[in-house]
């Protein structure tokens, strides 16, 4: 168990600070500052090592949270990353991007703020990388079997890493020019810098995973050809077919899907030339949809220098606390302020778009 009295002596959550808004909207770097390790370890020490750790069942990966909370509290980053990697190939991604249903399921959350599990996760990963504890793990022997993984998003990368380490010869096919899928072209740099992704890809290459980027399976190579060449194929594709909003005015100039807008912005943020890039500079922007993708668009538009940003959410504004029909340990609909919301713009609720005029 982490600190046996930790949850009694520290009753508040302590999270890293976000960089000041006027500073961070002038660049694309990650929003959060590094957290003092003493504070982080104090938070890890609040974990009660519950007899029934509800955080386990809240986590879609079944992360062994109390085990690595204890190790993080002790500052044993080498062991902590071992336990973290036992269920999660990429804690540096989830520790930045996951909505953390483990925290809303944390037993401590019944009568005081939950353990800052997600922050412990990302810090453990970063400490482990910093101290060289994340090393390539090539297989000791090869199985002689070959596998094609189609799609290089997080699912494809995880399956490729596991199969490579098991000794199979794995090639990951990606139609974009670089691997990573949504991690690279969907998630803005201010939420996860791409150097974090590239660092993990380097480990995978060193382990023996091969990447075939710029290959569109189904167009450049057929499924039949893949089946002839490989013993097995794993399909881990995402979808670039967006959910449309079939209202009058949808076809007007300047009405674009997030997954058209965000990848262009991500490329430009990394210094790529993007022909005919859609930019929000000097424009009045409306973001339809109040979820995470909407927040990504808000943060991106503000960094591009939009004159105004208004977000429209179809549901009513949720309350600050759990409603009775969403009790602990469910993941509740409550009012949340993403970093992008803090940066500017207006949020309107209970707005259903019936037409776009222009
Ligand atoms: S539910 Fe919370 S307090 Fe209990 S083991 Fe998990 S993180 Fe620790």
GROMACS .gro file of C-alpha atoms and ligand atoms in nm:
model
  366
    1UNK     CA    1   0.000   0.000   0.000
    2UNK     CA    2   0.110   0.356  -0.065
    3UNK     CA    3   0.120   0.594   0.231
    4UNK     CA    4  -0.122   0.437   0.487
    5UNK     CA    5  -0.227   0.781   0.605
    6UNK     CA    6  -0.192   0.960   0.273
    7UNK     CA    7  -0.564   0.996   0.209
    8UNK     CA    8  -0.606   1.141   0.559
    9UNK     CA    9  -0.321   1.389   0.548
   10UNK     CA   10  -0.381   1.505   0.188
   11UNK     CA   11  -0.746   1.547   0.108
   12UNK     CA   12  -0.720   1.753  -0.209
   13UNK     CA   13  -0.621   1.674  -0.563
   14UNK     CA   14  -0.305   1.850  -0.677
   15UNK     CA   15  -0.262   1.870  -1.052
   16UNK     CA   16   0.008   2.033  -1.264
   17UNK     CA   17  -0.057   2.389  -1.367
   18UNK     CA   18  -0.159   2.478  -1.716
   19UNK     CA   19   0.070   2.733  -1.879
   20UNK     CA   20  -0.078   3.085  -1.878
   21UNK     CA   21  -0.338   3.127  -2.154
   22UNK     CA   22  -0.175   3.435  -2.316
   23UNK     CA   23   0.150   3.240  -2.345
   24UNK     CA   24   0.022   2.903  -2.458
   25UNK     CA   25  -0.211   3.023  -2.732
   26UNK     CA   26   0.094   3.171  -2.901
   27UNK     CA   27   0.250   2.830  -2.955
   28UNK     CA   28   0.154   2.466  -3.013
   29UNK     CA   29   0.340   2.313  -2.720
   30UNK     CA   30   0.166   2.101  -2.459
   31UNK     CA   31  -0.053   2.293  -2.220
   32UNK     CA   32   0.062   2.144  -1.891
   33UNK     CA   33   0.373   2.235  -1.697
   34UNK     CA   34   0.577   1.963  -1.531
   35UNK     CA   35   0.459   1.880  -1.184
   36UNK     CA   36   0.689   1.880  -0.884
   37UNK     CA   37   0.764   1.513  -0.815
   38UNK     CA   38   0.715   1.559  -0.442
   39UNK     CA   39   0.359   1.671  -0.505
   40UNK     CA   40   0.298   1.392  -0.755
   41UNK     CA   41   0.424   1.129  -0.512
   42UNK     CA   42   0.209   1.275  -0.236
   43UNK     CA   43  -0.091   1.230  -0.463
   44UNK     CA   44   0.007   0.871  -0.545
   45UNK     CA   45   0.034   0.820  -0.169
   46UNK     CA   46  -0.337   0.900  -0.130
   47UNK     CA   47  -0.423   0.565  -0.290
   48UNK     CA   48  -0.585   0.335  -0.032
   49UNK     CA   49  -0.494   0.007  -0.209
   50UNK     CA   50  -0.861  -0.084  -0.191
   51UNK     CA   51  -0.968  -0.443  -0.130
   52UNK     CA   52  -1.188  -0.403  -0.436
   53UNK     CA   53  -1.011  -0.140  -0.647
   54UNK     CA   54  -1.295   0.005  -0.850
   55UNK     CA   55  -1.038   0.202  -1.049
   56UNK     CA   56  -0.944  -0.133  -1.215
   57UNK     CA   57  -1.292  -0.184  -1.347
   58UNK     CA   58  -1.326   0.182  -1.442
   59UNK     CA   59  -1.016   0.150  -1.660
   60UNK     CA   60  -1.088  -0.007  -2.002
   61UNK     CA   61  -0.738  -0.157  -1.993
   62UNK     CA   62  -0.770  -0.296  -1.642
   63UNK     CA   63  -0.461  -0.102  -1.538
   64UNK     CA   64  -0.306  -0.224  -1.211
   65UNK     CA   65  -0.347   0.118  -1.059
   66UNK     CA   66  -0.287   0.063  -0.685
   67UNK     CA   67   0.030  -0.131  -0.764
   68UNK     CA   68   0.190   0.151  -0.959
   69UNK     CA   69   0.050   0.418  -0.730
   70UNK     CA   70   0.247   0.250  -0.452
   71UNK     CA   71   0.563   0.231  -0.663
   72UNK     CA   72   0.528   0.592  -0.778
   73UNK     CA   73   0.483   0.701  -0.416
   74UNK     CA   74   0.812   0.526  -0.340
   75UNK     CA   75   0.973   0.685  -0.647
   76UNK     CA   76   1.052   0.342  -0.794
   77UNK     CA   77   0.988   0.443  -1.153
   78UNK     CA   78   1.153   0.134  -1.300
   79UNK     CA   79   0.914  -0.105  -1.124
   80UNK     CA   80   0.622   0.133  -1.171
   81UNK     CA   81   0.662   0.134  -1.549
   82UNK     CA   82   0.684  -0.246  -1.545
   83UNK     CA   83   0.346  -0.271  -1.376
   84UNK     CA   84   0.204   0.000  -1.600
   85UNK     CA   85   0.327  -0.171  -1.915
   86UNK     CA   86   0.178  -0.498  -1.793
   87UNK     CA   87  -0.161  -0.382  -1.917
   88UNK     CA   88  -0.087  -0.075  -2.126
   89UNK     CA   89   0.162  -0.049  -2.412
   90UNK     CA   90   0.148   0.328  -2.428
   91UNK     CA   91   0.087   0.496  -2.092
   92UNK     CA   92   0.242   0.818  -2.221
   93UNK     CA   93  -0.052   0.843  -2.467
   94UNK     CA   94  -0.332   0.744  -2.231
   95UNK     CA   95  -0.186   0.952  -1.949
   96UNK     CA   96  -0.230   1.256  -2.171
   97UNK     CA   97  -0.545   1.175  -2.366
   98UNK     CA   98  -0.769   0.937  -2.173
   99UNK     CA   99  -1.082   1.083  -2.008
  100UNK     CA  100  -0.982   0.884  -1.697
  101UNK     CA  101  -1.288   0.678  -1.605
  102UNK     CA  102  -1.057   0.523  -1.342
  103UNK     CA  103  -1.073   0.849  -1.150
  104UNK     CA  104  -1.452   0.875  -1.153
  105UNK     CA  105  -1.457   0.513  -1.026
  106UNK     CA  106  -1.193   0.571  -0.755
  107UNK     CA  107  -1.325   0.467  -0.412
  108UNK     CA  108  -1.173   0.777  -0.258
  109UNK     CA  109  -1.414   0.973  -0.476
  110UNK     CA  110  -1.706   0.867  -0.256
  111UNK     CA  111  -1.625   1.126   0.006
  112UNK     CA  112  -1.321   1.320  -0.115
  113UNK     CA  113  -1.157   1.405  -0.448
  114UNK     CA  114  -1.023   1.103  -0.637
  115UNK     CA  115  -0.656   1.012  -0.660
  116UNK     CA  116  -0.492   1.189  -0.958
  117UNK     CA  117  -0.441   0.854  -1.129
  118UNK     CA  118  -0.397   0.986  -1.481
  119UNK     CA  119  -0.125   1.225  -1.370
  120UNK     CA  120   0.056   0.947  -1.187
  121UNK     CA  121   0.036   0.742  -1.506
  122UNK     CA  122   0.184   1.002  -1.739
  123UNK     CA  123   0.451   1.103  -1.489
  124UNK     CA  124   0.555   0.741  -1.440
  125UNK     CA  125   0.590   0.703  -1.816
  126UNK     CA  126   0.788   1.025  -1.852
  127UNK     CA  127   1.017   0.943  -1.560
  128UNK     CA  128   1.077   0.596  -1.700
  129UNK     CA  129   1.172   0.735  -2.040
  130UNK     CA  130   1.392   1.000  -1.878
  131UNK     CA  131   1.584   0.739  -1.677
  132UNK     CA  132   1.622   0.501  -1.970
  133UNK     CA  133   1.387   0.242  -1.821
  134UNK     CA  134   1.188   0.212  -2.143
  135UNK     CA  135   1.410   0.004  -2.366
  136UNK     CA  136   1.345  -0.192  -2.684
  137UNK     CA  137   1.235  -0.547  -2.606
  138UNK     CA  138   1.317  -0.746  -2.919
  139UNK     CA  139   1.210  -1.111  -2.916
  140UNK     CA  140   1.465  -1.372  -2.820
  141UNK     CA  141   1.368  -1.591  -3.114
  142UNK     CA  142   1.153  -1.553  -3.421
  143UNK     CA  143   0.844  -1.764  -3.480
  144UNK     CA  144   0.886  -1.766  -3.856
  145UNK     CA  145   0.532  -1.627  -3.890
  146UNK     CA  146   0.450  -1.300  -4.057
  147UNK     CA  147   0.169  -1.060  -3.974
  148UNK     CA  148   0.034  -0.753  -4.153
  149UNK     CA  149  -0.132  -0.493  -3.933
  150UNK     CA  150  -0.352  -0.257  -4.132
  151UNK     CA  151  -0.373   0.083  -3.966
  152UNK     CA  152  -0.119   0.250  -3.739
  153UNK     CA  153  -0.342   0.419  -3.483
  154UNK     CA  154  -0.311   0.322  -3.116
  155UNK     CA  155  -0.481  -0.017  -3.168
  156UNK     CA  156  -0.254  -0.106  -3.460
  157UNK     CA  157   0.058   0.004  -3.275
  158UNK     CA  158  -0.034  -0.193  -2.963
  159UNK     CA  159  -0.108  -0.513  -3.153
  160UNK     CA  160   0.207  -0.472  -3.361
  161UNK     CA  161   0.422  -0.427  -3.053
  162UNK     CA  162   0.276  -0.731  -2.879
  163UNK     CA  163   0.309  -0.955  -3.185
  164UNK     CA  164   0.663  -0.837  -3.258
  165UNK     CA  165   0.769  -0.910  -2.903
  166UNK     CA  166   0.611  -1.254  -2.934
  167UNK     CA  167   0.854  -1.323  -3.218
  168UNK     CA  168   0.639  -1.269  -3.525
  169UNK     CA  169   0.761  -1.058  -3.813
  170UNK     CA  170   0.518  -0.768  -3.825
  171UNK     CA  171   0.462  -0.501  -4.089
  172UNK     CA  172   0.226  -0.213  -4.015
  173UNK     CA  173   0.051  -0.065  -4.318
  174UNK     CA  174  -0.051   0.300  -4.302
  175UNK     CA  175  -0.196   0.500  -4.587
  176UNK     CA  176  -0.077   0.835  -4.451
  177UNK     CA  177   0.283   0.944  -4.494
  178UNK     CA  178   0.366   0.883  -4.127
  179UNK     CA  179   0.253   0.631  -3.868
  180UNK     CA  180   0.027   0.714  -3.576
  181UNK     CA  181  -0.322   0.761  -3.719
  182UNK     CA  182  -0.531   0.990  -3.502
  183UNK     CA  183  -0.243   1.024  -3.257
  184UNK     CA  184  -0.050   1.206  -3.527
  185UNK     CA  185  -0.309   1.386  -3.735
  186UNK     CA  186  -0.615   1.409  -3.511
  187UNK     CA  187  -0.478   1.503  -3.170
  188UNK     CA  188  -0.347   1.860  -3.162
  189UNK     CA  189   0.011   1.921  -3.066
  190UNK     CA  190  -0.101   2.117  -2.759
  191UNK     CA  191  -0.254   1.798  -2.615
  192UNK     CA  192   0.026   1.562  -2.712
  193UNK     CA  193   0.343   1.669  -2.885
  194UNK     CA  194   0.432   1.437  -3.171
  195UNK     CA  195   0.779   1.381  -3.029
  196UNK     CA  196   0.601   1.162  -2.771
  197UNK     CA  197   0.465   0.944  -3.052
  198UNK     CA  198   0.794   0.938  -3.242
  199UNK     CA  199   0.982   0.831  -2.929
  200UNK     CA  200   0.758   0.524  -2.899
  201UNK     CA  201   0.781   0.446  -3.271
  202UNK     CA  202   1.160   0.445  -3.239
  203UNK     CA  203   1.132   0.180  -2.971
  204UNK     CA  204   0.905  -0.028  -3.194
  205UNK     CA  205   1.140  -0.004  -3.490
  206UNK     CA  206   1.429  -0.109  -3.266
  207UNK     CA  207   1.224  -0.412  -3.158
  208UNK     CA  208   1.178  -0.512  -3.520
  209UNK     CA  209   0.835  -0.380  -3.618
  210UNK     CA  210   0.837  -0.259  -3.977
  211UNK     CA  211   0.631   0.032  -4.102
  212UNK     CA  212   0.495   0.060  -4.455
  213UNK     CA  213   0.362   0.414  -4.473
  214UNK     CA  214   0.200   0.573  -4.775
  215UNK     CA  215   0.040   0.240  -4.869
  216UNK     CA  216  -0.337   0.239  -4.904
  217UNK     CA  217  -0.452  -0.118  -4.850
  218UNK     CA  218  -0.734  -0.188  -5.092
  219UNK     CA  219  -0.594   0.057  -5.347
  220UNK     CA  220  -0.215   0.014  -5.360
  221UNK     CA  221  -0.223  -0.347  -5.248
  222UNK     CA  222  -0.519  -0.582  -5.238
  223UNK     CA  223  -0.635  -0.791  -4.947
  224UNK     CA  224  -0.563  -1.100  -5.156
  225UNK     CA  225  -0.202  -0.993  -5.205
  226UNK     CA  226  -0.166  -0.935  -4.832
  227UNK     CA  227  -0.310  -1.279  -4.758
  228UNK     CA  228  -0.059  -1.440  -4.990
  229UNK     CA  229   0.231  -1.253  -4.837
  230UNK     CA  230   0.147  -1.288  -4.465
  231UNK     CA  231   0.036  -1.566  -4.236
  232UNK     CA  232  -0.213  -1.337  -4.064
  233UNK     CA  233  -0.369  -0.996  -4.110
  234UNK     CA  234  -0.499  -0.775  -3.831
  235UNK     CA  235  -0.739  -0.499  -3.928
  236UNK     CA  236  -0.700  -0.199  -3.697
  237UNK     CA  237  -0.829   0.076  -3.917
  238UNK     CA  238  -1.006   0.381  -3.788
  239UNK     CA  239  -1.257   0.572  -3.991
  240UNK     CA  240  -1.213   0.889  -4.185
  241UNK     CA  241  -1.579   0.891  -4.283
  242UNK     CA  242  -1.728   1.163  -4.065
  243UNK     CA  243  -2.079   1.180  -3.928
  244UNK     CA  244  -2.239   1.449  -4.136
  245UNK     CA  245  -2.491   1.713  -4.039
  246UNK     CA  246  -2.754   1.701  -4.314
  247UNK     CA  247  -2.904   2.048  -4.274
  248UNK     CA  248  -2.963   2.323  -4.531
  249UNK     CA  249  -2.642   2.517  -4.586
  250UNK     CA  250  -2.413   2.225  -4.509
  251UNK     CA  251  -2.248   2.272  -4.850
  252UNK     CA  252  -2.168   2.640  -4.801
  253UNK     CA  253  -1.809   2.755  -4.832
  254UNK     CA  254  -1.630   2.747  -4.499
  255UNK     CA  255  -1.833   2.459  -4.350
  256UNK     CA  256  -1.582   2.182  -4.291
  257UNK     CA  257  -1.547   1.863  -4.093
  258UNK     CA  258  -1.313   1.858  -3.793
  259UNK     CA  259  -1.111   1.579  -3.951
  260UNK     CA  260  -1.044   1.797  -4.251
  261UNK     CA  261  -0.947   2.095  -4.041
  262UNK     CA  262  -0.743   1.936  -3.760
  263UNK     CA  263  -0.501   1.724  -3.967
  264UNK     CA  264  -0.411   2.027  -4.176
  265UNK     CA  265  -0.350   2.231  -3.863
  266UNK     CA  266  -0.137   1.954  -3.714
  267UNK     CA  267   0.079   1.936  -4.023
  268UNK     CA  268   0.119   2.313  -4.034
  269UNK     CA  269   0.204   2.325  -3.662
  270UNK     CA  270   0.495   2.091  -3.736
  271UNK     CA  271   0.620   2.317  -4.012
  272UNK     CA  272   0.478   2.135  -4.314
  273UNK     CA  273   0.352   2.326  -4.614
  274UNK     CA  274  -0.021   2.261  -4.643
  275UNK     CA  275  -0.162   2.373  -4.978
  276UNK     CA  276  -0.499   2.551  -4.947
  277UNK     CA  277  -0.496   2.510  -4.571
  278UNK     CA  278  -0.819   2.601  -4.393
  279UNK     CA  279  -0.720   2.852  -4.126
  280UNK     CA  280  -0.931   3.043  -3.875
  281UNK     CA  281  -0.711   3.353  -3.864
  282UNK     CA  282  -0.928   3.664  -3.827
  283UNK     CA  283  -1.250   3.465  -3.867
  284UNK     CA  284  -1.560   3.418  -3.656
  285UNK     CA  285  -1.571   3.045  -3.597
  286UNK     CA  286  -1.862   2.826  -3.491
  287UNK     CA  287  -1.779   2.479  -3.362
  288UNK     CA  288  -2.077   2.244  -3.370
  289UNK     CA  289  -2.036   1.975  -3.107
  290UNK     CA  290  -1.926   2.026  -2.748
  291UNK     CA  291  -1.711   1.717  -2.701
  292UNK     CA  292  -1.337   1.658  -2.711
  293UNK     CA  293  -1.311   1.703  -3.087
  294UNK     CA  294  -1.494   2.031  -3.055
  295UNK     CA  295  -1.250   2.140  -2.785
  296UNK     CA  296  -0.959   2.046  -3.012
  297UNK     CA  297  -1.107   2.270  -3.283
  298UNK     CA  298  -1.154   2.556  -3.036
  299UNK     CA  299  -0.793   2.540  -2.917
  300UNK     CA  300  -0.668   2.517  -3.274
  301UNK     CA  301  -0.881   2.808  -3.398
  302UNK     CA  302  -0.769   3.027  -3.109
  303UNK     CA  303  -0.404   2.949  -3.178
  304UNK     CA  304  -0.458   3.038  -3.542
  305UNK     CA  305  -0.590   3.377  -3.432
  306UNK     CA  306  -0.966   3.343  -3.478
  307UNK     CA  307  -1.155   3.664  -3.406
  308UNK     CA  308  -1.422   3.476  -3.213
  309UNK     CA  309  -1.508   3.115  -3.140
  310UNK     CA  310  -1.854   2.996  -3.042
  311UNK     CA  311  -1.920   2.636  -2.949
  312UNK     CA  312  -2.270   2.487  -2.987
  313UNK     CA  313  -2.363   2.184  -2.779
  314UNK     CA  314  -2.690   2.004  -2.843
  315UNK     CA  315  -2.737   1.892  -2.481
  316UNK     CA  316  -2.821   2.121  -2.189
  317UNK     CA  317  -2.532   2.240  -1.973
  318UNK     CA  318  -2.457   1.964  -1.723
  319UNK     CA  319  -2.434   2.030  -1.351
  320UNK     CA  320  -2.114   2.061  -1.152
  321UNK     CA  321  -2.185   1.744  -0.952
  322UNK     CA  322  -2.309   1.394  -1.024
  323UNK     CA  323  -2.681   1.366  -1.078
  324UNK     CA  324  -2.863   1.098  -0.874
  325UNK     CA  325  -2.904   0.879  -1.182
  326UNK     CA  326  -2.525   0.877  -1.240
  327UNK     CA  327  -2.393   0.769  -0.901
  328UNK     CA  328  -2.039   0.667  -0.816
  329UNK     CA  329  -1.864   0.474  -0.978
  330UNK     CA  330  -2.018   0.563  -1.316
  331UNK     CA  331  -1.857   0.811  -1.553
  332UNK     CA  332  -2.089   1.108  -1.501
  333UNK     CA  333  -2.199   1.385  -1.732
  334UNK     CA  334  -2.074   1.688  -1.541
  335UNK     CA  335  -1.955   2.031  -1.645
  336UNK     CA  336  -1.593   2.002  -1.752
  337UNK     CA  337  -1.352   2.272  -1.860
  338UNK     CA  338  -1.094   2.147  -2.108
  339UNK     CA  339  -0.782   2.355  -2.151
  340UNK     CA  340  -0.922   2.488  -2.480
  341UNK     CA  341  -1.237   2.615  -2.308
  342UNK     CA  342  -1.021   2.809  -2.068
  343UNK     CA  343  -0.844   2.976  -2.358
  344UNK     CA  344  -1.139   3.166  -2.495
  345UNK     CA  345  -1.461   3.147  -2.688
  346UNK     CA  346  -1.819   3.108  -2.580
  347UNK     CA  347  -2.004   2.783  -2.505
  348UNK     CA  348  -2.375   2.767  -2.584
  349UNK     CA  349  -2.590   2.475  -2.472
  350UNK     CA  350  -2.914   2.311  -2.580
  351UNK     CA  351  -2.863   2.435  -2.935
  352UNK     CA  352  -2.972   2.209  -3.219
  353UNK     CA  353  -2.849   2.322  -3.559
  354UNK     CA  354  -3.140   2.335  -3.804
  355UNK     CA  355  -2.972   2.526  -4.086
  356UNK     CA  356  -2.651   2.706  -4.173
  357UNK     CA  357  -2.701   3.049  -4.326
  358UNK     CA  358  -2.448   3.239  -4.526
  359LIG     S1  359  -1.001   0.298  -0.623
  359LIG    FE1  360  -0.872   0.482  -0.587
  359LIG     S2  361  -0.800   0.457  -0.376
  359LIG    FE2  362  -0.878   0.256  -0.439
  359LIG     S3  363  -0.702   0.143  -0.522
  359LIG    FE3  364  -0.794   0.252  -0.696
  359LIG     S4  365  -0.684   0.450  -0.708
  359LIG    FE4  366  -0.642   0.361  -0.505
   0.00000   0.00000   0.00000
